[in-house]
PDB file of C-alpha atoms in Angstrom:
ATOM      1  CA  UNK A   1     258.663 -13.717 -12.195  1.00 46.00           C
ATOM      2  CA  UNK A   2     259.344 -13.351  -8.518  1.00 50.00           C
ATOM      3  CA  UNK A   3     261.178 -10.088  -9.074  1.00 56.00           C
ATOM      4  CA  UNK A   4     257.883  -8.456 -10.963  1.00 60.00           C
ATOM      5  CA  UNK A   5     256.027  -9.555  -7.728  1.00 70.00           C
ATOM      6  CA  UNK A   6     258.414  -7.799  -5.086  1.00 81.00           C
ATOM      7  CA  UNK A   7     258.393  -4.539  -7.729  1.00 84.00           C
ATOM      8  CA  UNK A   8     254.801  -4.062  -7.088  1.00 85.00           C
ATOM      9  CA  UNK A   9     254.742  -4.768  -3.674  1.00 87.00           C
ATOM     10  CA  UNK A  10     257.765  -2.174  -3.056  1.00 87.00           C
ATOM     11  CA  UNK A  11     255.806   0.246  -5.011  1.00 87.00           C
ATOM     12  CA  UNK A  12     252.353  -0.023  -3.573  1.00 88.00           C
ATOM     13  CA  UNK A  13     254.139   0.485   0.217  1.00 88.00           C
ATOM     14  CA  UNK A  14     255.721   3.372  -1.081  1.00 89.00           C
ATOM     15  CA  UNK A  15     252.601   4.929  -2.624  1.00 91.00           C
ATOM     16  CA  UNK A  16     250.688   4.232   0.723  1.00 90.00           C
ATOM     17  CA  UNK A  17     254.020   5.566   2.820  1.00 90.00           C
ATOM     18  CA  UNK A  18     253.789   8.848   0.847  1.00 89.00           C
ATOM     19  CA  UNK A  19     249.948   9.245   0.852  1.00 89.00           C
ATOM     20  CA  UNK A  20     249.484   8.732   4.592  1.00 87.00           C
ATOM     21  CA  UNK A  21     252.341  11.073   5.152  1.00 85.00           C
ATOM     22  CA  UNK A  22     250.660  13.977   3.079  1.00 85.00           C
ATOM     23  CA  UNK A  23     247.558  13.257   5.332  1.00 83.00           C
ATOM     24  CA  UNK A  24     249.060  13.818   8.376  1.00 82.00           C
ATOM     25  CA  UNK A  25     250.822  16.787   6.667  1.00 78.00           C
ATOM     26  CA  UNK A  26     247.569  18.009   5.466  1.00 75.00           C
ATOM     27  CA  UNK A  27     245.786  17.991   8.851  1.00 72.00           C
ATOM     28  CA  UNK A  28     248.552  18.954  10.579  1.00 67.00           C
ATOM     29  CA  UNK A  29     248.944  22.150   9.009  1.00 61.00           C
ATOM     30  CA  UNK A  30     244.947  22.531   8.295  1.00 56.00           C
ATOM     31  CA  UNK A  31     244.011  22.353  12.256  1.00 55.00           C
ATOM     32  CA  UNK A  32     246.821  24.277  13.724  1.00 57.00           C
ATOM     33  CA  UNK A  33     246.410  27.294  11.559  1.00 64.00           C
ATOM     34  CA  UNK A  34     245.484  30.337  13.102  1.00 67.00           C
ATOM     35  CA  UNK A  35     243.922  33.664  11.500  1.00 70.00           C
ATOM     36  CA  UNK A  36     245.445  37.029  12.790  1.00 76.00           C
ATOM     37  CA  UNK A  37     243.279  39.443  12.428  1.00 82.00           C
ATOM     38  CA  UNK A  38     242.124  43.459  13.856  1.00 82.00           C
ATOM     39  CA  UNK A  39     238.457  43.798  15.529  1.00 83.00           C
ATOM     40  CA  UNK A  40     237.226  45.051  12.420  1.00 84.00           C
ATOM     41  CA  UNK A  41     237.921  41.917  10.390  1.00 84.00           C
ATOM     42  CA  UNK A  42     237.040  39.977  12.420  1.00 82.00           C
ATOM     43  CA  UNK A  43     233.666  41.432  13.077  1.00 82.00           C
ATOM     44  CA  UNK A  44     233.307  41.461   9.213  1.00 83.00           C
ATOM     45  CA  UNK A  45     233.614  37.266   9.063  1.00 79.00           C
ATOM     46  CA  UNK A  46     231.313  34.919   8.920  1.00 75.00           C
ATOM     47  CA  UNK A  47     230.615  32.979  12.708  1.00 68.00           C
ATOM     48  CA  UNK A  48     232.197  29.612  11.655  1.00 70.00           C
ATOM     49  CA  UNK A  49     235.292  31.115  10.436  1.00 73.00           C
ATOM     50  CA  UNK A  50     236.173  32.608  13.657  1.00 76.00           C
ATOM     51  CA  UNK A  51     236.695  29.405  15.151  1.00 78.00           C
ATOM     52  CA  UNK A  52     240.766  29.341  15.587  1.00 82.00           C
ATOM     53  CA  UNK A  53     242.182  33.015  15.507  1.00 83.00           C
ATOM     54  CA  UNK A  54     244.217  35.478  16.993  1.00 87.00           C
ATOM     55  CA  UNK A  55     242.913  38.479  18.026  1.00 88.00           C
ATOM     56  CA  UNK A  56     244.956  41.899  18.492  1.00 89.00           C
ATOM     57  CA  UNK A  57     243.285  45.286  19.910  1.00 90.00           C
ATOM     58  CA  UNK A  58     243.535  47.448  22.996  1.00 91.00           C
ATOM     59  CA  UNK A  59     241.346  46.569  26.148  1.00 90.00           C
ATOM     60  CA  UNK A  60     238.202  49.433  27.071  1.00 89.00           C
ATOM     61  CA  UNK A  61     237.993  50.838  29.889  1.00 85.00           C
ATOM     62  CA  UNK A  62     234.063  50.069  29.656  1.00 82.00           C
ATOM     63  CA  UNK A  63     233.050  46.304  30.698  1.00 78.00           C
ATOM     64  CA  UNK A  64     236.787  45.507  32.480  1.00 82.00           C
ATOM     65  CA  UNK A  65     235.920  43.104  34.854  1.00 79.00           C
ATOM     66  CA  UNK A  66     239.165  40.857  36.414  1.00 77.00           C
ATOM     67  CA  UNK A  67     242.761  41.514  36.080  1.00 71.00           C
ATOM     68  CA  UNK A  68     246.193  41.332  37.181  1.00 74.00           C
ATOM     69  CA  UNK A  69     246.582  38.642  40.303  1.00 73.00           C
ATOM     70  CA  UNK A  70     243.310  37.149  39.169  1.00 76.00           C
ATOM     71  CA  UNK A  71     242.064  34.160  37.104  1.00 84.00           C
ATOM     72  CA  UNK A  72     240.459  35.516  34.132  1.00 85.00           C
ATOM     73  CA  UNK A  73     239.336  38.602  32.728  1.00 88.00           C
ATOM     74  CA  UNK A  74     236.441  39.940  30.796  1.00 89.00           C
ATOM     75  CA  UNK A  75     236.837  42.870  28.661  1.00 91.00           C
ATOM     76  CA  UNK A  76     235.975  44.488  25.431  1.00 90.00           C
ATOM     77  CA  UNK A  77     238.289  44.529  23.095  1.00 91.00           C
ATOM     78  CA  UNK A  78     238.534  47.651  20.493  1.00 90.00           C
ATOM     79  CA  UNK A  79     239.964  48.040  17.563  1.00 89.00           C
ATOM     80  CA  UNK A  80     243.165  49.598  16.898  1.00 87.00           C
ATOM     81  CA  UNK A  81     242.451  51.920  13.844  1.00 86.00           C
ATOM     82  CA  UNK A  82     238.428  52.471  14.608  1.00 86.00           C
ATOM     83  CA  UNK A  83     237.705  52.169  17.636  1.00 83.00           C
ATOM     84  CA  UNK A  84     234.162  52.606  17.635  1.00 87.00           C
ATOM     85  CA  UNK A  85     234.363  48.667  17.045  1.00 88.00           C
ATOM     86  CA  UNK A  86     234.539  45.962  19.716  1.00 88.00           C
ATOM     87  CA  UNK A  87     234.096  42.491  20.547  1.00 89.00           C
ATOM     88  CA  UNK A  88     233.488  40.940  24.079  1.00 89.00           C
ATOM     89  CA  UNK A  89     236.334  38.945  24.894  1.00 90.00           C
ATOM     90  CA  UNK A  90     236.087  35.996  27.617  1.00 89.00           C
ATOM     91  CA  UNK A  91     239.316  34.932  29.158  1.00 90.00           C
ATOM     92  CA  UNK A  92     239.569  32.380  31.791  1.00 89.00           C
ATOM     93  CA  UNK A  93     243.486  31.947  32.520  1.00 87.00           C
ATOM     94  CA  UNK A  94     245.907  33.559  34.166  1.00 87.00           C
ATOM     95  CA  UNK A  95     246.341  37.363  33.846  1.00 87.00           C
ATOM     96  CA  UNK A  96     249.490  38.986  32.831  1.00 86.00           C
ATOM     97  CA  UNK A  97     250.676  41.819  35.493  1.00 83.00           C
ATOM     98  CA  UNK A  98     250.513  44.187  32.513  1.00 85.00           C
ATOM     99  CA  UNK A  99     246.974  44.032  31.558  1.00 85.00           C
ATOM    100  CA  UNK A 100     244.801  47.292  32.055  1.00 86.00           C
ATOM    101  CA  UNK A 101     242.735  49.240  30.085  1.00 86.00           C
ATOM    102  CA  UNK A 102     244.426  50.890  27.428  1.00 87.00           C
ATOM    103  CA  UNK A 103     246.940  48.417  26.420  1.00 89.00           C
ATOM    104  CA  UNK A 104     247.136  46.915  23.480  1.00 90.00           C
ATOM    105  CA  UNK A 105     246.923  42.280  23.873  1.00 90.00           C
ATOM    106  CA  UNK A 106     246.595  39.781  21.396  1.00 90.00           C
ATOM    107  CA  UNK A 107     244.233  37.298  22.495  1.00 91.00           C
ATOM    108  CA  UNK A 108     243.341  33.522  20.456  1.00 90.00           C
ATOM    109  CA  UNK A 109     240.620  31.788  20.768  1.00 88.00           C
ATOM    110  CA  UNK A 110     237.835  31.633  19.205  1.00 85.00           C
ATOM    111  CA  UNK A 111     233.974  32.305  18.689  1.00 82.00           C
ATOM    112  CA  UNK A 112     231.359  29.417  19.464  1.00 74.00           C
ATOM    113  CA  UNK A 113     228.722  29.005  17.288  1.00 70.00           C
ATOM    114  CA  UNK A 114     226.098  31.200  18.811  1.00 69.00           C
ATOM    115  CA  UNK A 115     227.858  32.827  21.088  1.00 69.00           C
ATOM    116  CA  UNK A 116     228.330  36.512  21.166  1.00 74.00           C
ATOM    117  CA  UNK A 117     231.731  36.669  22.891  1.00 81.00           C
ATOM    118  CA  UNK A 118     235.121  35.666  21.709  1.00 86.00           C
ATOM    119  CA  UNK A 119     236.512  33.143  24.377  1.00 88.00           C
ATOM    120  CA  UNK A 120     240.038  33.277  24.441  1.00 90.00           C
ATOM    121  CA  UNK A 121     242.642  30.590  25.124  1.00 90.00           C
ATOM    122  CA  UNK A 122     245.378  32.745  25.646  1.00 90.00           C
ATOM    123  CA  UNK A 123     245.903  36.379  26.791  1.00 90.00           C
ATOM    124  CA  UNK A 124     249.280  38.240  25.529  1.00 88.00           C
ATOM    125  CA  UNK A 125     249.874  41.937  26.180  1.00 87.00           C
ATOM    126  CA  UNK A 126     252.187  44.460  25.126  1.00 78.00           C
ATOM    127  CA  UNK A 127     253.581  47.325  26.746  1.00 65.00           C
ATOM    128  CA  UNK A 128     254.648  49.710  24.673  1.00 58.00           C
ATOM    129  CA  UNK A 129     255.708  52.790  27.072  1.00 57.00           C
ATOM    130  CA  UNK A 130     258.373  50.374  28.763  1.00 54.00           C
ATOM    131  CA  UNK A 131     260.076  49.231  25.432  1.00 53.00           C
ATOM    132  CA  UNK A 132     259.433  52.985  24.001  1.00 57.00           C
ATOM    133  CA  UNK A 133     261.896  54.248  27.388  1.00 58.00           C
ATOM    134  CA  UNK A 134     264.341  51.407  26.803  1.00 57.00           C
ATOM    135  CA  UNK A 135     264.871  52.936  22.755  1.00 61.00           C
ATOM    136  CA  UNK A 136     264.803  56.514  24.061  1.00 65.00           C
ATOM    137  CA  UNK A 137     267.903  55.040  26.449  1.00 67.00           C
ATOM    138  CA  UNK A 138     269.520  53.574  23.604  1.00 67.00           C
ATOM    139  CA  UNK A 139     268.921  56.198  21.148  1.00 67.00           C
ATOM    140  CA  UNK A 140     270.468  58.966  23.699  1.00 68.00           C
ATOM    141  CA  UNK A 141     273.666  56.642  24.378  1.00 69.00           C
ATOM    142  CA  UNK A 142     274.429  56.323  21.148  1.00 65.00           C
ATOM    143  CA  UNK A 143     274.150  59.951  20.470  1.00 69.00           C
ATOM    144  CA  UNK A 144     276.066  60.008  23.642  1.00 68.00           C
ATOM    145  CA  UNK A 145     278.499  58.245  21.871  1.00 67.00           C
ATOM    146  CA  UNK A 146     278.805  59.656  18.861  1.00 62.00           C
TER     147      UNK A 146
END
């Protein structure tokens, strides 16, 4: 009868073991997601869903305020395709040297409830004319080459 005892026992840890770990795997995964959206969709959600997302656009020229060699920037961000859509973006960190209007970032953050402006966390730009020369260079060796 001892052995029916220990069975039991065995199996009750292991159906707590496995339930707490699909918890933490369940949180885990439900608090560090991340939506990556365009302006447009995200202008087209709800307020509480725009909690935790990413953000990609290109920065107007209108409303720049901050910038490379400062802490923080505030900008509007447009969107890619239309650009007659924006959202005020609020960044307080760092700026990258190649921020400026007219390049395209990816910012996350998120949108408080009844705020107007999306506060970012982070601030990520891309530069597309200095990787566009770099494939022209490559593209012309290898022809080059050839």
């Amino acid at each position: 009868m001892a052995k029916k005892n220990n069975k039991s026992i065995y199996a009750a840890a292991l159906v707590l073991l496995l339930g707490g770990l699909g918890w933490l795997i369940f949180s885990g995964v439900s608090e560090s997601s991340v939506y990556f959206v365009n302006v447009a969709e995200a202008l087209a959600l709800p307020e509480g869903e725009l909690k935790n997302a990413r953000l990609f656009g290109i920065v107007d020229e209108a409303d720049l305020s901050g910038g490379p060699g400062t802490m923080g920037a505030t900008f509007r961000l447009l969107d890619k395709d239309d650009t007659s859509r924006a959202i005020m973006v609020s960044y307080s960190g760092a700026v990258p040297d190649t921020f400026k209007a007219g390049v395209e970032v990816i910012v996350e953050g998120g949108v408080a409830p009844g705020a107007h402006a999306f506060t970012a966390r982070t601030l990520m730009t891309k530069c597309p004319s200095k990787y566009q020369k770099m494939r022209d260079e490559e593209k012309a060796e290898k022809a080059h080459q050839s």
